[in-house]
mmCIF file of C-alpha atoms in Angstrom:
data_model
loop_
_atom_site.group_PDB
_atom_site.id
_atom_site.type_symbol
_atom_site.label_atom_id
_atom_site.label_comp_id
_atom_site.label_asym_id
_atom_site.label_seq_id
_atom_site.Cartn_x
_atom_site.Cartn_y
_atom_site.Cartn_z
ATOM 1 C CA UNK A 63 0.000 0.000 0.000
ATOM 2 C CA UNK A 64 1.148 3.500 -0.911
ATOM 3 C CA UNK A 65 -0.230 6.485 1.227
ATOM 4 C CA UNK A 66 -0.592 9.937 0.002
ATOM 5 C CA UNK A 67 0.946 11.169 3.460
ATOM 6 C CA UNK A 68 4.168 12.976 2.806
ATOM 7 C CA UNK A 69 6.028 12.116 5.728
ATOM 8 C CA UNK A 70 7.062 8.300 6.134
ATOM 9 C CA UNK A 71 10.075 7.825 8.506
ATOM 10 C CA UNK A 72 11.789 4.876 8.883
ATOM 11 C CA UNK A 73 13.262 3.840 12.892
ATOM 12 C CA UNK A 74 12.575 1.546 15.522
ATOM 13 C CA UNK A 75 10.135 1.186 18.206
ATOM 14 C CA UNK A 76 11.845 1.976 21.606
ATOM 15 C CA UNK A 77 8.947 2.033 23.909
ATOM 16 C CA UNK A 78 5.251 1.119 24.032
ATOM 17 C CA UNK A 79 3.239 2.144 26.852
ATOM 18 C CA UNK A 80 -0.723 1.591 26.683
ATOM 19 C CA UNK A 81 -3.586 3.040 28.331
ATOM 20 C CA UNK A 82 -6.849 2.240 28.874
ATOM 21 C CA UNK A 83 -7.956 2.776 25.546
ATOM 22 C CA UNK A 84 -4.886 5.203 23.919
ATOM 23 C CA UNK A 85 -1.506 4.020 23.496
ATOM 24 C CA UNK A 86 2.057 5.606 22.992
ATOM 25 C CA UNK A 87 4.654 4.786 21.024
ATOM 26 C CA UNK A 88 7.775 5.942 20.557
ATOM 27 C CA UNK A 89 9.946 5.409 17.362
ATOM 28 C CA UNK A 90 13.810 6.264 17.199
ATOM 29 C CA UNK A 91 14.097 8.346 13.737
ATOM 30 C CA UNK A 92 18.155 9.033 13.159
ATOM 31 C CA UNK A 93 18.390 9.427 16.673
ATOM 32 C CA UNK A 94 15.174 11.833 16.957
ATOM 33 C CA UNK A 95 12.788 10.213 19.414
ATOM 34 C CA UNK A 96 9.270 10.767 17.557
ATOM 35 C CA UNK A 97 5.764 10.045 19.476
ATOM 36 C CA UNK A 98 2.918 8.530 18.326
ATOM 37 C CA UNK A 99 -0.425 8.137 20.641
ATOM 38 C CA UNK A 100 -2.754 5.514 18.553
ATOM 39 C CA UNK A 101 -5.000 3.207 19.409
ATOM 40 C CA UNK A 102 -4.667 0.347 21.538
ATOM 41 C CA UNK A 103 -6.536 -1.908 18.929
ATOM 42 C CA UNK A 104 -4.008 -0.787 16.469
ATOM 43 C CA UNK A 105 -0.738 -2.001 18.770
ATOM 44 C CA UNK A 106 -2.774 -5.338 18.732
ATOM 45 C CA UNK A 107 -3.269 -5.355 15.357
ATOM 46 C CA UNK A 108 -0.040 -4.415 13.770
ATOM 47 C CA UNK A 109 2.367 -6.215 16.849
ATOM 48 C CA UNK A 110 3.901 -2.736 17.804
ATOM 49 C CA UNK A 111 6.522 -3.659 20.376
ATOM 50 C CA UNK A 112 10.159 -2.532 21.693
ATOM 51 C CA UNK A 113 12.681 -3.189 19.309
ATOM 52 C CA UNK A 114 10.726 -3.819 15.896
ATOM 53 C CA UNK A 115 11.465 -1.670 13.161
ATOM 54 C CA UNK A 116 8.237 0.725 11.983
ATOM 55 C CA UNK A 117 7.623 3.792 10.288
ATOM 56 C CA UNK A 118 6.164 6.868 11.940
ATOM 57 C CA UNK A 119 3.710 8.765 9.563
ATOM 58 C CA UNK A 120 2.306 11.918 9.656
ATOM 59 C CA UNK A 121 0.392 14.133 6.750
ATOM 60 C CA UNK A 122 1.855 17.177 5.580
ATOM 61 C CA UNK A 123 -1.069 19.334 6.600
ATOM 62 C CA UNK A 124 -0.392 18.213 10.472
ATOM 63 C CA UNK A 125 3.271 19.272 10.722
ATOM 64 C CA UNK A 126 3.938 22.551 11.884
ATOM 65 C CA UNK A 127 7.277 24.941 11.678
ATOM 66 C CA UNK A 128 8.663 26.843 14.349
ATOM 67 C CA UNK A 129 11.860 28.940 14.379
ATOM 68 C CA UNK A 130 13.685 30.255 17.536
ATOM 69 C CA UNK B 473 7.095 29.441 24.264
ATOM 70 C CA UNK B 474 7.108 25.575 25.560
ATOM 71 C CA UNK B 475 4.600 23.244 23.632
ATOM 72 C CA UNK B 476 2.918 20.228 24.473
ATOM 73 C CA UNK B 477 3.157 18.620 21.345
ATOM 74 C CA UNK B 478 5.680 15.811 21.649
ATOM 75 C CA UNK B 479 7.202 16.048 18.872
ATOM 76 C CA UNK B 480 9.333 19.234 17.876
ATOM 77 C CA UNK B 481 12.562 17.773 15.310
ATOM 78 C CA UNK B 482 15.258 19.974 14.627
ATOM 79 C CA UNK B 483 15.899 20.852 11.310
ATOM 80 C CA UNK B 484 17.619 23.221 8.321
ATOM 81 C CA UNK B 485 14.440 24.040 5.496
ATOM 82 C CA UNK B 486 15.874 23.097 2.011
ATOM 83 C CA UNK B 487 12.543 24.159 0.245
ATOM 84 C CA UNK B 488 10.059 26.475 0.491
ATOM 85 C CA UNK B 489 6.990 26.466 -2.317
ATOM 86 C CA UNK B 490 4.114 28.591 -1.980
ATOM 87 C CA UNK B 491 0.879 27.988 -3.785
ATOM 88 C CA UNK B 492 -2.462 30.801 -3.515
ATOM 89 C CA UNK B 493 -2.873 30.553 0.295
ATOM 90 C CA UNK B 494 -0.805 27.193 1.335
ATOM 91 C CA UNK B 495 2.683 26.488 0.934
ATOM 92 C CA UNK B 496 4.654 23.670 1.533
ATOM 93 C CA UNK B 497 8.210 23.803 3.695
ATOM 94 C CA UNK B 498 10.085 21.023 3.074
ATOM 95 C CA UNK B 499 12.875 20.457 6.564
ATOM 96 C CA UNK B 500 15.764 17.735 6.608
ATOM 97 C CA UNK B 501 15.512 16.493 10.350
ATOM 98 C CA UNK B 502 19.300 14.204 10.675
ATOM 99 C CA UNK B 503 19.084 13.502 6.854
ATOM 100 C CA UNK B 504 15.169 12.362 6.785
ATOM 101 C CA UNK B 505 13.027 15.346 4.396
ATOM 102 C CA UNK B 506 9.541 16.330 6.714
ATOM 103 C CA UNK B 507 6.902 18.479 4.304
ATOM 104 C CA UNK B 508 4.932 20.646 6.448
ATOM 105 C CA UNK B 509 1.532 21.953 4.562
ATOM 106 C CA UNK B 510 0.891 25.884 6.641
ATOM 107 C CA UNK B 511 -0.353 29.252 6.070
ATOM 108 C CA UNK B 512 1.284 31.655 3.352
ATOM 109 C CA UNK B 513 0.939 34.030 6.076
ATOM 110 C CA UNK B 514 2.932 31.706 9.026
ATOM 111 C CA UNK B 515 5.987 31.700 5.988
ATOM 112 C CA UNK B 516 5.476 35.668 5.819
ATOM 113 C CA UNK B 517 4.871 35.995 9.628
ATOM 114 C CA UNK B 518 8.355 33.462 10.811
ATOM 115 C CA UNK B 519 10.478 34.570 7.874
ATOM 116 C CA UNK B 520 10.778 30.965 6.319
ATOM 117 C CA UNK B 521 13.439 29.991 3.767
ATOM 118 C CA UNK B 522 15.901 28.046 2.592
ATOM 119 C CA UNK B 523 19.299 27.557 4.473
ATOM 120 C CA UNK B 524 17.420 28.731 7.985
ATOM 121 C CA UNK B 525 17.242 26.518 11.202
ATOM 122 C CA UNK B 526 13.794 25.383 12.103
ATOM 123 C CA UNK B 527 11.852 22.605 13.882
ATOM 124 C CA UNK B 528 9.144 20.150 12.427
ATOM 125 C CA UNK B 529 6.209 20.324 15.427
ATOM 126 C CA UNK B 530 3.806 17.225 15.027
ATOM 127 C CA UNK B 531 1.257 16.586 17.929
ATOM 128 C CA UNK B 532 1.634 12.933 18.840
ATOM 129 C CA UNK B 533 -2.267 12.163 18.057
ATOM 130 C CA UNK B 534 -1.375 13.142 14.448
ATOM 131 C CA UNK B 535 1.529 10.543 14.150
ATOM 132 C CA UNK B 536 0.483 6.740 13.018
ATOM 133 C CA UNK B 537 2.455 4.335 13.112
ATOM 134 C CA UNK B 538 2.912 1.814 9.869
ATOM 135 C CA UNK B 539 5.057 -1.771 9.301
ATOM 136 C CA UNK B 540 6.108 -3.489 6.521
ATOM 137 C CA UNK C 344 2.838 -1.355 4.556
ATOM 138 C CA UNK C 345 0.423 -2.086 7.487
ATOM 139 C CA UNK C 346 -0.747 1.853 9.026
ATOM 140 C CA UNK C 347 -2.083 2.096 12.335
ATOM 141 C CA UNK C 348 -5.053 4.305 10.996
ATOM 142 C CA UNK C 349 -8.131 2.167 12.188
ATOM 143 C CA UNK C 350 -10.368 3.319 8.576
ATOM 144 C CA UNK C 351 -8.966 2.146 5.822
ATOM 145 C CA UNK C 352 -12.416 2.915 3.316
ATOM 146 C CA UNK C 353 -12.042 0.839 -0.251
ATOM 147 C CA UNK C 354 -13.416 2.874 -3.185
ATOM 148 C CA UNK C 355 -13.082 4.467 -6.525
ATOM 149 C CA UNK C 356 -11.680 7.726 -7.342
ATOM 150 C CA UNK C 357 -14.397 9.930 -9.035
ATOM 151 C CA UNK C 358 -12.839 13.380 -9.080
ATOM 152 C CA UNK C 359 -9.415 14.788 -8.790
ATOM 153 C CA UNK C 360 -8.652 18.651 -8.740
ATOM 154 C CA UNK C 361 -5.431 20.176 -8.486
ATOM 155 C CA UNK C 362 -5.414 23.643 -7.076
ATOM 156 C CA UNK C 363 -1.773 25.625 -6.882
ATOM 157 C CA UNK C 364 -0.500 23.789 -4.044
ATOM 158 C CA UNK C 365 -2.973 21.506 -2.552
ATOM 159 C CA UNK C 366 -5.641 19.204 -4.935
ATOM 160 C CA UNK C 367 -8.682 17.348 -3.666
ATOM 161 C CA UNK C 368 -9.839 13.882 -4.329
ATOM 162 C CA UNK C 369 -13.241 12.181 -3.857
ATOM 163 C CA UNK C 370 -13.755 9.002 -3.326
ATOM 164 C CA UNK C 371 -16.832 6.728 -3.961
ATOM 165 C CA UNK C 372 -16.976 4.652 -0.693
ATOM 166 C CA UNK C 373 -20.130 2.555 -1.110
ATOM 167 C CA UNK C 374 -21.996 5.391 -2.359
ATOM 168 C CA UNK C 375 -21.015 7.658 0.102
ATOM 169 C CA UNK C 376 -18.466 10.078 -1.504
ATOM 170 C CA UNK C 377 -15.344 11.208 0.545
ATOM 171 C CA UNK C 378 -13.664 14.072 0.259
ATOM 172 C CA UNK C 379 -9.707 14.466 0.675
ATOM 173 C CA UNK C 380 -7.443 17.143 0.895
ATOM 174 C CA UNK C 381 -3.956 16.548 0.182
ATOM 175 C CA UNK C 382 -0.743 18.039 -1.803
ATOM 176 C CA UNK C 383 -0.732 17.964 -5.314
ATOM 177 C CA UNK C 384 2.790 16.375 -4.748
ATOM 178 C CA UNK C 385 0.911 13.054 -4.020
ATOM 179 C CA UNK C 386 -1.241 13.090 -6.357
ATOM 180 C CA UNK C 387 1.539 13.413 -9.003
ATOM 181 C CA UNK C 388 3.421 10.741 -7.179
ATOM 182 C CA UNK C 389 0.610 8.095 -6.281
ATOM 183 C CA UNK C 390 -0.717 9.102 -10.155
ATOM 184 C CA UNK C 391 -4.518 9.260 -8.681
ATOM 185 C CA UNK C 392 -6.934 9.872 -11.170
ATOM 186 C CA UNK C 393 -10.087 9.374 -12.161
ATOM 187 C CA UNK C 394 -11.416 5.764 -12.253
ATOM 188 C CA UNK C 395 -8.878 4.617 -9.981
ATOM 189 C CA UNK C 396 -9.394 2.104 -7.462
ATOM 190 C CA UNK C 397 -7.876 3.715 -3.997
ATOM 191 C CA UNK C 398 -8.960 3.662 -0.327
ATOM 192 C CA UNK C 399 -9.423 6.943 2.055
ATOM 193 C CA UNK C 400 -7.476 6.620 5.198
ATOM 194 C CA UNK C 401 -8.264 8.091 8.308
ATOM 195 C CA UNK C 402 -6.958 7.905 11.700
ATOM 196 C CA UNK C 403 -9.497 7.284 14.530
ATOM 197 C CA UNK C 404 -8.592 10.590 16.015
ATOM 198 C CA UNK C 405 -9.764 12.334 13.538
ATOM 199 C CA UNK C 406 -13.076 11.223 12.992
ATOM 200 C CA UNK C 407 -15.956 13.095 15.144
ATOM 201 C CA UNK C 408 -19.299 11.957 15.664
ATOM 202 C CA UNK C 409 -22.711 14.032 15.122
ATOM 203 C CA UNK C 410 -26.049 13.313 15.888
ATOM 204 C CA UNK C 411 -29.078 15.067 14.985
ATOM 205 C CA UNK D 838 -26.039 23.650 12.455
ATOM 206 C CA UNK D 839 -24.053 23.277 9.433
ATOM 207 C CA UNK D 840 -20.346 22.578 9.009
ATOM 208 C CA UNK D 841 -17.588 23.092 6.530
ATOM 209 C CA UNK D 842 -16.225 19.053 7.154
ATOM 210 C CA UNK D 843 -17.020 17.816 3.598
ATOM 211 C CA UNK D 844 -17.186 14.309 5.202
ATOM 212 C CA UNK D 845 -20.483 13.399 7.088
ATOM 213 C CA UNK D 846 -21.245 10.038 6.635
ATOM 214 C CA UNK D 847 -24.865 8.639 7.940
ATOM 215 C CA UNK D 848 -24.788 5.200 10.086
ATOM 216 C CA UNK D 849 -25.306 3.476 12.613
ATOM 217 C CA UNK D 850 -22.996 3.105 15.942
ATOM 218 C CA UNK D 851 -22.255 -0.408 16.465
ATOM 219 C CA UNK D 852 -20.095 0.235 19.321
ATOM 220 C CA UNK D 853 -19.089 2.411 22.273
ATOM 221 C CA UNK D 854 -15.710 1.764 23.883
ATOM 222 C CA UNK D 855 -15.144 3.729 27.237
ATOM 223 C CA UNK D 856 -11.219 4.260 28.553
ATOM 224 C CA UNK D 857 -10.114 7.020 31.384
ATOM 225 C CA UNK D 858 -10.805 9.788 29.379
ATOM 226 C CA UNK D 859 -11.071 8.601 25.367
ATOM 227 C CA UNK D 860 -13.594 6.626 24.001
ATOM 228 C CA UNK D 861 -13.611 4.716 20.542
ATOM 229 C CA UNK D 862 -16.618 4.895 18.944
ATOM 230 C CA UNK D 863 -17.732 2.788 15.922
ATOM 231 C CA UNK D 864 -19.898 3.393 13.216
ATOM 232 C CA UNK D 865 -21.314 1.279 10.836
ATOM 233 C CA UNK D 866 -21.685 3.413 7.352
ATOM 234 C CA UNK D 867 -23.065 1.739 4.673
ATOM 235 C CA UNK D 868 -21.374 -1.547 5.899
ATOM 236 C CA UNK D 869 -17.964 0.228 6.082
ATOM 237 C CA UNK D 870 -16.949 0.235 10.045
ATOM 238 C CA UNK D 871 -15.385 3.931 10.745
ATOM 239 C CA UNK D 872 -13.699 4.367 14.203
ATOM 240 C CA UNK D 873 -14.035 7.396 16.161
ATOM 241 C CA UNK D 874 -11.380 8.003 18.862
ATOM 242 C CA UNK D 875 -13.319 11.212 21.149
ATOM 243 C CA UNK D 876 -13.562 12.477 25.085
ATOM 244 C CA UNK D 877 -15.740 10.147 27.151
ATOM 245 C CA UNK D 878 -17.469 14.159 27.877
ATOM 246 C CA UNK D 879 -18.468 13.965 24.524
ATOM 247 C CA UNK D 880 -20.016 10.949 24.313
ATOM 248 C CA UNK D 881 -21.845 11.891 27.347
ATOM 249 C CA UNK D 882 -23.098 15.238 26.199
ATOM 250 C CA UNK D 883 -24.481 13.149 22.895
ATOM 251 C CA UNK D 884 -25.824 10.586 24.489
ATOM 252 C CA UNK D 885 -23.845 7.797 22.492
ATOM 253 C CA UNK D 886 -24.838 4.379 22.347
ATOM 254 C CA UNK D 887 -25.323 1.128 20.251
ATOM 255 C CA UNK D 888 -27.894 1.164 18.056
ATOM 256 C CA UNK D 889 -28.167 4.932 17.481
ATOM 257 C CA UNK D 890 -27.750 7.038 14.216
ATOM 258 C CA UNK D 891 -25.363 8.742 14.296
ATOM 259 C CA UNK D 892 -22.943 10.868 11.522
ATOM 260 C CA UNK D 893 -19.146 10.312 11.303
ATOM 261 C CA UNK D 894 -17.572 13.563 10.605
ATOM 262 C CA UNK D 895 -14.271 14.226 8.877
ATOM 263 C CA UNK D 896 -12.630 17.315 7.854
ATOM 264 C CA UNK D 897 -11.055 16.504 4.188
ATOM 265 C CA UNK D 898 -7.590 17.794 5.217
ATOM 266 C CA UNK D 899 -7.761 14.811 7.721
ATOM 267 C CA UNK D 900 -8.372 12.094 4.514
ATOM 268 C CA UNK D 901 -5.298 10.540 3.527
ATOM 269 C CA UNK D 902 -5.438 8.494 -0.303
ATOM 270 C CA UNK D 903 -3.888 5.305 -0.343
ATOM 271 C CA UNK D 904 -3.663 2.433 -3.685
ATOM 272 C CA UNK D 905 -2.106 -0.769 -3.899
ATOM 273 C CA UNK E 68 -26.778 18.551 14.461
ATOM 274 C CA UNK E 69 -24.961 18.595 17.539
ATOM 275 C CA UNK E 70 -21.524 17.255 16.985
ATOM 276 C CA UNK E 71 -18.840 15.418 19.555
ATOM 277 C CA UNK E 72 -16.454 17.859 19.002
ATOM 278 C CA UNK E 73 -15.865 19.902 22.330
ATOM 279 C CA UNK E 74 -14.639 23.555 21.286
ATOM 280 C CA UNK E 75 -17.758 25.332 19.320
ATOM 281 C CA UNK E 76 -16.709 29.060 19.588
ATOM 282 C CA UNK E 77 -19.219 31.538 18.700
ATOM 283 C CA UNK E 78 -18.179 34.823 16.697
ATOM 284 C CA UNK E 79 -18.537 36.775 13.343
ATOM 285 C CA UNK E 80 -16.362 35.992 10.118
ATOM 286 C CA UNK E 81 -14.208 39.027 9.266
ATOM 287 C CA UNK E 82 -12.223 38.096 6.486
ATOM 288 C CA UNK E 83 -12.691 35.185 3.568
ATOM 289 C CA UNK E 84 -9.991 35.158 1.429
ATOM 290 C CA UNK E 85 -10.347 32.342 -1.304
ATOM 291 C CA UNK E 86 -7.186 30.489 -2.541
ATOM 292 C CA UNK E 87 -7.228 28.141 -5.404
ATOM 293 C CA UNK E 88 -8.782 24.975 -3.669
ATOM 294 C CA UNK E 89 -8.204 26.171 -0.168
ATOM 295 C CA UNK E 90 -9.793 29.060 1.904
ATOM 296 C CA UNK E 91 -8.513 31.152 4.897
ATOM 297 C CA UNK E 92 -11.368 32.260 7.204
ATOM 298 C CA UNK E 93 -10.977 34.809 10.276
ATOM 299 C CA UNK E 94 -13.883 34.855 12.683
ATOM 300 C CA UNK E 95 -13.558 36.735 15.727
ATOM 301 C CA UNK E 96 -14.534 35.204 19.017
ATOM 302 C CA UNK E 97 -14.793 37.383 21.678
ATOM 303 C CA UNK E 98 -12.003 39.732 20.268
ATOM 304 C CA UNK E 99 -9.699 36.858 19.450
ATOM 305 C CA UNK E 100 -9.462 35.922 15.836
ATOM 306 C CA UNK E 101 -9.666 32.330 15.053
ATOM 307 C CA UNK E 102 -8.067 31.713 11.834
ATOM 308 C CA UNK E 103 -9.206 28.382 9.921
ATOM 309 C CA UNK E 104 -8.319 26.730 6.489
ATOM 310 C CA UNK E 105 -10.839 25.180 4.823
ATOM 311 C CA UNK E 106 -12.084 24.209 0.982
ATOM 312 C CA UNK E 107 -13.507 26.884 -1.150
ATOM 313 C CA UNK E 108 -16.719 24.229 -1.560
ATOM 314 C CA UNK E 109 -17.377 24.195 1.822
ATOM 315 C CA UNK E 110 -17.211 28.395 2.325
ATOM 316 C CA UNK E 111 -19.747 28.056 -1.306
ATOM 317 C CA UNK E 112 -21.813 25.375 0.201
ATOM 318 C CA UNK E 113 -22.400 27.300 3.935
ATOM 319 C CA UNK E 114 -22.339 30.727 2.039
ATOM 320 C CA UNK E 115 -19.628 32.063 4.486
ATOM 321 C CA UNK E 116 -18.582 35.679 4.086
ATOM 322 C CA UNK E 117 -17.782 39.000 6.016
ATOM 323 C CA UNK E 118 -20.350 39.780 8.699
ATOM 324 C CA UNK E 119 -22.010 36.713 8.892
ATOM 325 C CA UNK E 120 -22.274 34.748 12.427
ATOM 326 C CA UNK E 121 -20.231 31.731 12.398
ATOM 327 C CA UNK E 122 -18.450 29.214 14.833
ATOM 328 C CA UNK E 123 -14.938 28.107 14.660
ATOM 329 C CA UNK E 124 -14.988 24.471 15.663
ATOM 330 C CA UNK E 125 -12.301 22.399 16.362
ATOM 331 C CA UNK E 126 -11.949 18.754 17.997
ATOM 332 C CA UNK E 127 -10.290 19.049 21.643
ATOM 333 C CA UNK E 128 -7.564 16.131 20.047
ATOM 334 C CA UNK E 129 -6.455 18.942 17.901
ATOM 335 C CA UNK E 130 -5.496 21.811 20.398
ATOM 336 C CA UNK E 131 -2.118 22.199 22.284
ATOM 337 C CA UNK E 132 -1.430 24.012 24.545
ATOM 338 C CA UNK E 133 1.909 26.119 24.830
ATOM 339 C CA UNK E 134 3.215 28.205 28.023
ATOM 340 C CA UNK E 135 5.423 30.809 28.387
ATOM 341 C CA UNK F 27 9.709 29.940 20.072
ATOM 342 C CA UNK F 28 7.599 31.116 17.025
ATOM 343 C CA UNK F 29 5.146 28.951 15.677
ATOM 344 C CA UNK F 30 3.450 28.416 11.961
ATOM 345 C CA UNK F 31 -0.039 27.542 13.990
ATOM 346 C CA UNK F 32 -2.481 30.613 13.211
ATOM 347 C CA UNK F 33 -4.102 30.358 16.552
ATOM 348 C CA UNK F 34 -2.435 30.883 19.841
ATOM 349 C CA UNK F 35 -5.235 32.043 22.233
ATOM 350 C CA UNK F 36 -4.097 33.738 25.614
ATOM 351 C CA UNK F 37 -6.099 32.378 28.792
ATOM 352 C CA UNK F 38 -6.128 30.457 32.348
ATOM 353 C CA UNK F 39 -5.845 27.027 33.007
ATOM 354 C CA UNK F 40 -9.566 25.537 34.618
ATOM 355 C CA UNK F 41 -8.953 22.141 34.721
ATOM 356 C CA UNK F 42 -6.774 19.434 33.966
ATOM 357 C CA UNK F 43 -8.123 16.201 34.226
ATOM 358 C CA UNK F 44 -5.607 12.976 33.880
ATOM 359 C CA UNK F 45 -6.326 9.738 32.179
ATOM 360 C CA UNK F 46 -4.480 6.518 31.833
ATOM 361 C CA UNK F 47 -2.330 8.133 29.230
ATOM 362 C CA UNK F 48 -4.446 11.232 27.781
ATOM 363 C CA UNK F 49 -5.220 14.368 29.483
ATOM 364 C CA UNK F 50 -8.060 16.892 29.268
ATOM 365 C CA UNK F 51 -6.938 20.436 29.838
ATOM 366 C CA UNK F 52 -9.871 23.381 29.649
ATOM 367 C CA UNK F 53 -8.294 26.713 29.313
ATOM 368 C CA UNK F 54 -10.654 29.938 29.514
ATOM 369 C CA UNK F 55 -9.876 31.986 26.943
ATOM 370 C CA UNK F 56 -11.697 35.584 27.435
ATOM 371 C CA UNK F 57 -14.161 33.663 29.255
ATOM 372 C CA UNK F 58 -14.600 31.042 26.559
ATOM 373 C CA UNK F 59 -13.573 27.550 27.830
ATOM 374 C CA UNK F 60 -11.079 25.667 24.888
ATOM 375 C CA UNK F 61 -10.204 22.141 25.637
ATOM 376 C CA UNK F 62 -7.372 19.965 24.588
ATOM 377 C CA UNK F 63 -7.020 16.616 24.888
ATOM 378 C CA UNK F 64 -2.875 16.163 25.361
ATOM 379 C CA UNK F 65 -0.176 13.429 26.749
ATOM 380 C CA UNK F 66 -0.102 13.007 30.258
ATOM 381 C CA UNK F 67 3.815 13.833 29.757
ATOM 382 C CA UNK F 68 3.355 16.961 28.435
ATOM 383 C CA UNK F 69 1.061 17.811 31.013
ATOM 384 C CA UNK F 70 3.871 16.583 33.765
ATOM 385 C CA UNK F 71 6.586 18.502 31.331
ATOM 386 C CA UNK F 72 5.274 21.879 31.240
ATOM 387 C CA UNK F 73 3.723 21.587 34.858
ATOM 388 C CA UNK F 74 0.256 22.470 33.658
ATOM 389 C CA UNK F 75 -2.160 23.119 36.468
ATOM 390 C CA UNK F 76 -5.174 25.294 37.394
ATOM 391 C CA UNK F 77 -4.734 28.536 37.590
ATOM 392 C CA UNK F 78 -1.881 29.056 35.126
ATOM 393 C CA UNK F 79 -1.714 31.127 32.178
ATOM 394 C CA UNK F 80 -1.448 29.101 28.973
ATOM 395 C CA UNK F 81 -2.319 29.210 25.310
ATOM 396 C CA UNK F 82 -3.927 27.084 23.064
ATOM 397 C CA UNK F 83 -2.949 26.463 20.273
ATOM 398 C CA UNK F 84 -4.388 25.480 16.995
ATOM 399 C CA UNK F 85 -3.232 24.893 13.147
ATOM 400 C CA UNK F 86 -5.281 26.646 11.192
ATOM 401 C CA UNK F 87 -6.419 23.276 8.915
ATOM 402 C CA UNK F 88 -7.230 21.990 12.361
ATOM 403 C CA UNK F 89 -10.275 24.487 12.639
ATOM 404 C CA UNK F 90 -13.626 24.035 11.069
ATOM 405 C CA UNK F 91 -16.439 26.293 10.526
ATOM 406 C CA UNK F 92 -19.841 25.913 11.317
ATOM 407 C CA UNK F 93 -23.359 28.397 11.514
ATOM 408 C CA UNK F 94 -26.740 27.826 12.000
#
């Protein structure tokens, strides 16, 4: 499947942490730590865990800039 | 200005296209290229172009997460 | 790719237009017609047209709900 | 009340998922099942629950477009 | 319709200003001015223009907030 | 920090109510109440509590528009 969303950055999972209903996970990127907080149905579904490799995708339209 | 969105990626821009009201910023974060779809007026208003530092903000509810 | 968007809606491409930065798509999704907004560069590089077979993706967090 | 969202799809929920604070919500549009991650407040206030119509409701900046 | 979405923030438009596909509207709530990006259809379809009475509405999973 | 998100709305913090993982944090902005549903760990990372002064913040594709 390709996806229309812009950004599609390769890492690997370094921590899962789930919640009653929302989950977090956070994907090493080149070093940059990058959070994700999906569904808990969707860490079932697609196996997230510590240590497997996964992209972290995010639509153009929902990234920001900032400058100092 | 702190932010609670999780994820805020430090970057250089190496594009900067802008279309009738929306233009696209284009930021290498450590090699990986994040497109960021904003305002004509946030590029006026924070002075965005090429060759200038800036960060990638993404709220972690708009990351997902996808496998191979 | 697997995504961790929970709607993944089959369908057929019945209308592309590009505007200057940003086109939209609509999709025929069992009749009901979906609506997406997304850059022009992935449009070009997915080569969505008319006729098409493709699927709107949306992650759970995005969706609202309304009653009347 | 009317709304700019060009995505408000008529169904049925099929099920209400309660956490701390989000709830999933499903919807079952013309046999499509769309998941809707919201506040538990919200699905309070609207008086959510199996069996009721109900609209999904997606802004079309939110769609992505995927193909095989 | 009443819709799950929790911020519904009552003002008056005071600026359209129509892009190719995409739309910038300002309405001002309360003296603030809420600034939201939306497709020209749906500012055609909900006849949205200077003056008019209008909320800006916005799902409580898309708000930050940011501190000094 | 500058940021490319349109809307950053000076108010008070009125509540901050903590899930498993997802917070709910109502800010009253000139006596309108905004809510945002944010990680726990950014509520614990900027200290967010009652009674401070905080902004919320919004991307301007993040806002709908709705009237009667």
């Amino acid at each position: 499947m390709k996806i229309s969303a812009r950004n599609v950055l390769k890492g690997t999972i370094v921590e899962v942490t789930k919640g009653a209903t929302t989950s977090h996970v956070k994907i090493d990127v080149n070093g940059a730590i990058v959070t994700a907080s999906i569904t808990n149905e969707a860490v079932d579904s697609l196996k997230l865990e510590k240590g497997k490799n996964a992209y972290a995708v995010v639509k153009a339209s929902d990234v920001m800039v900032a400058v100092d």
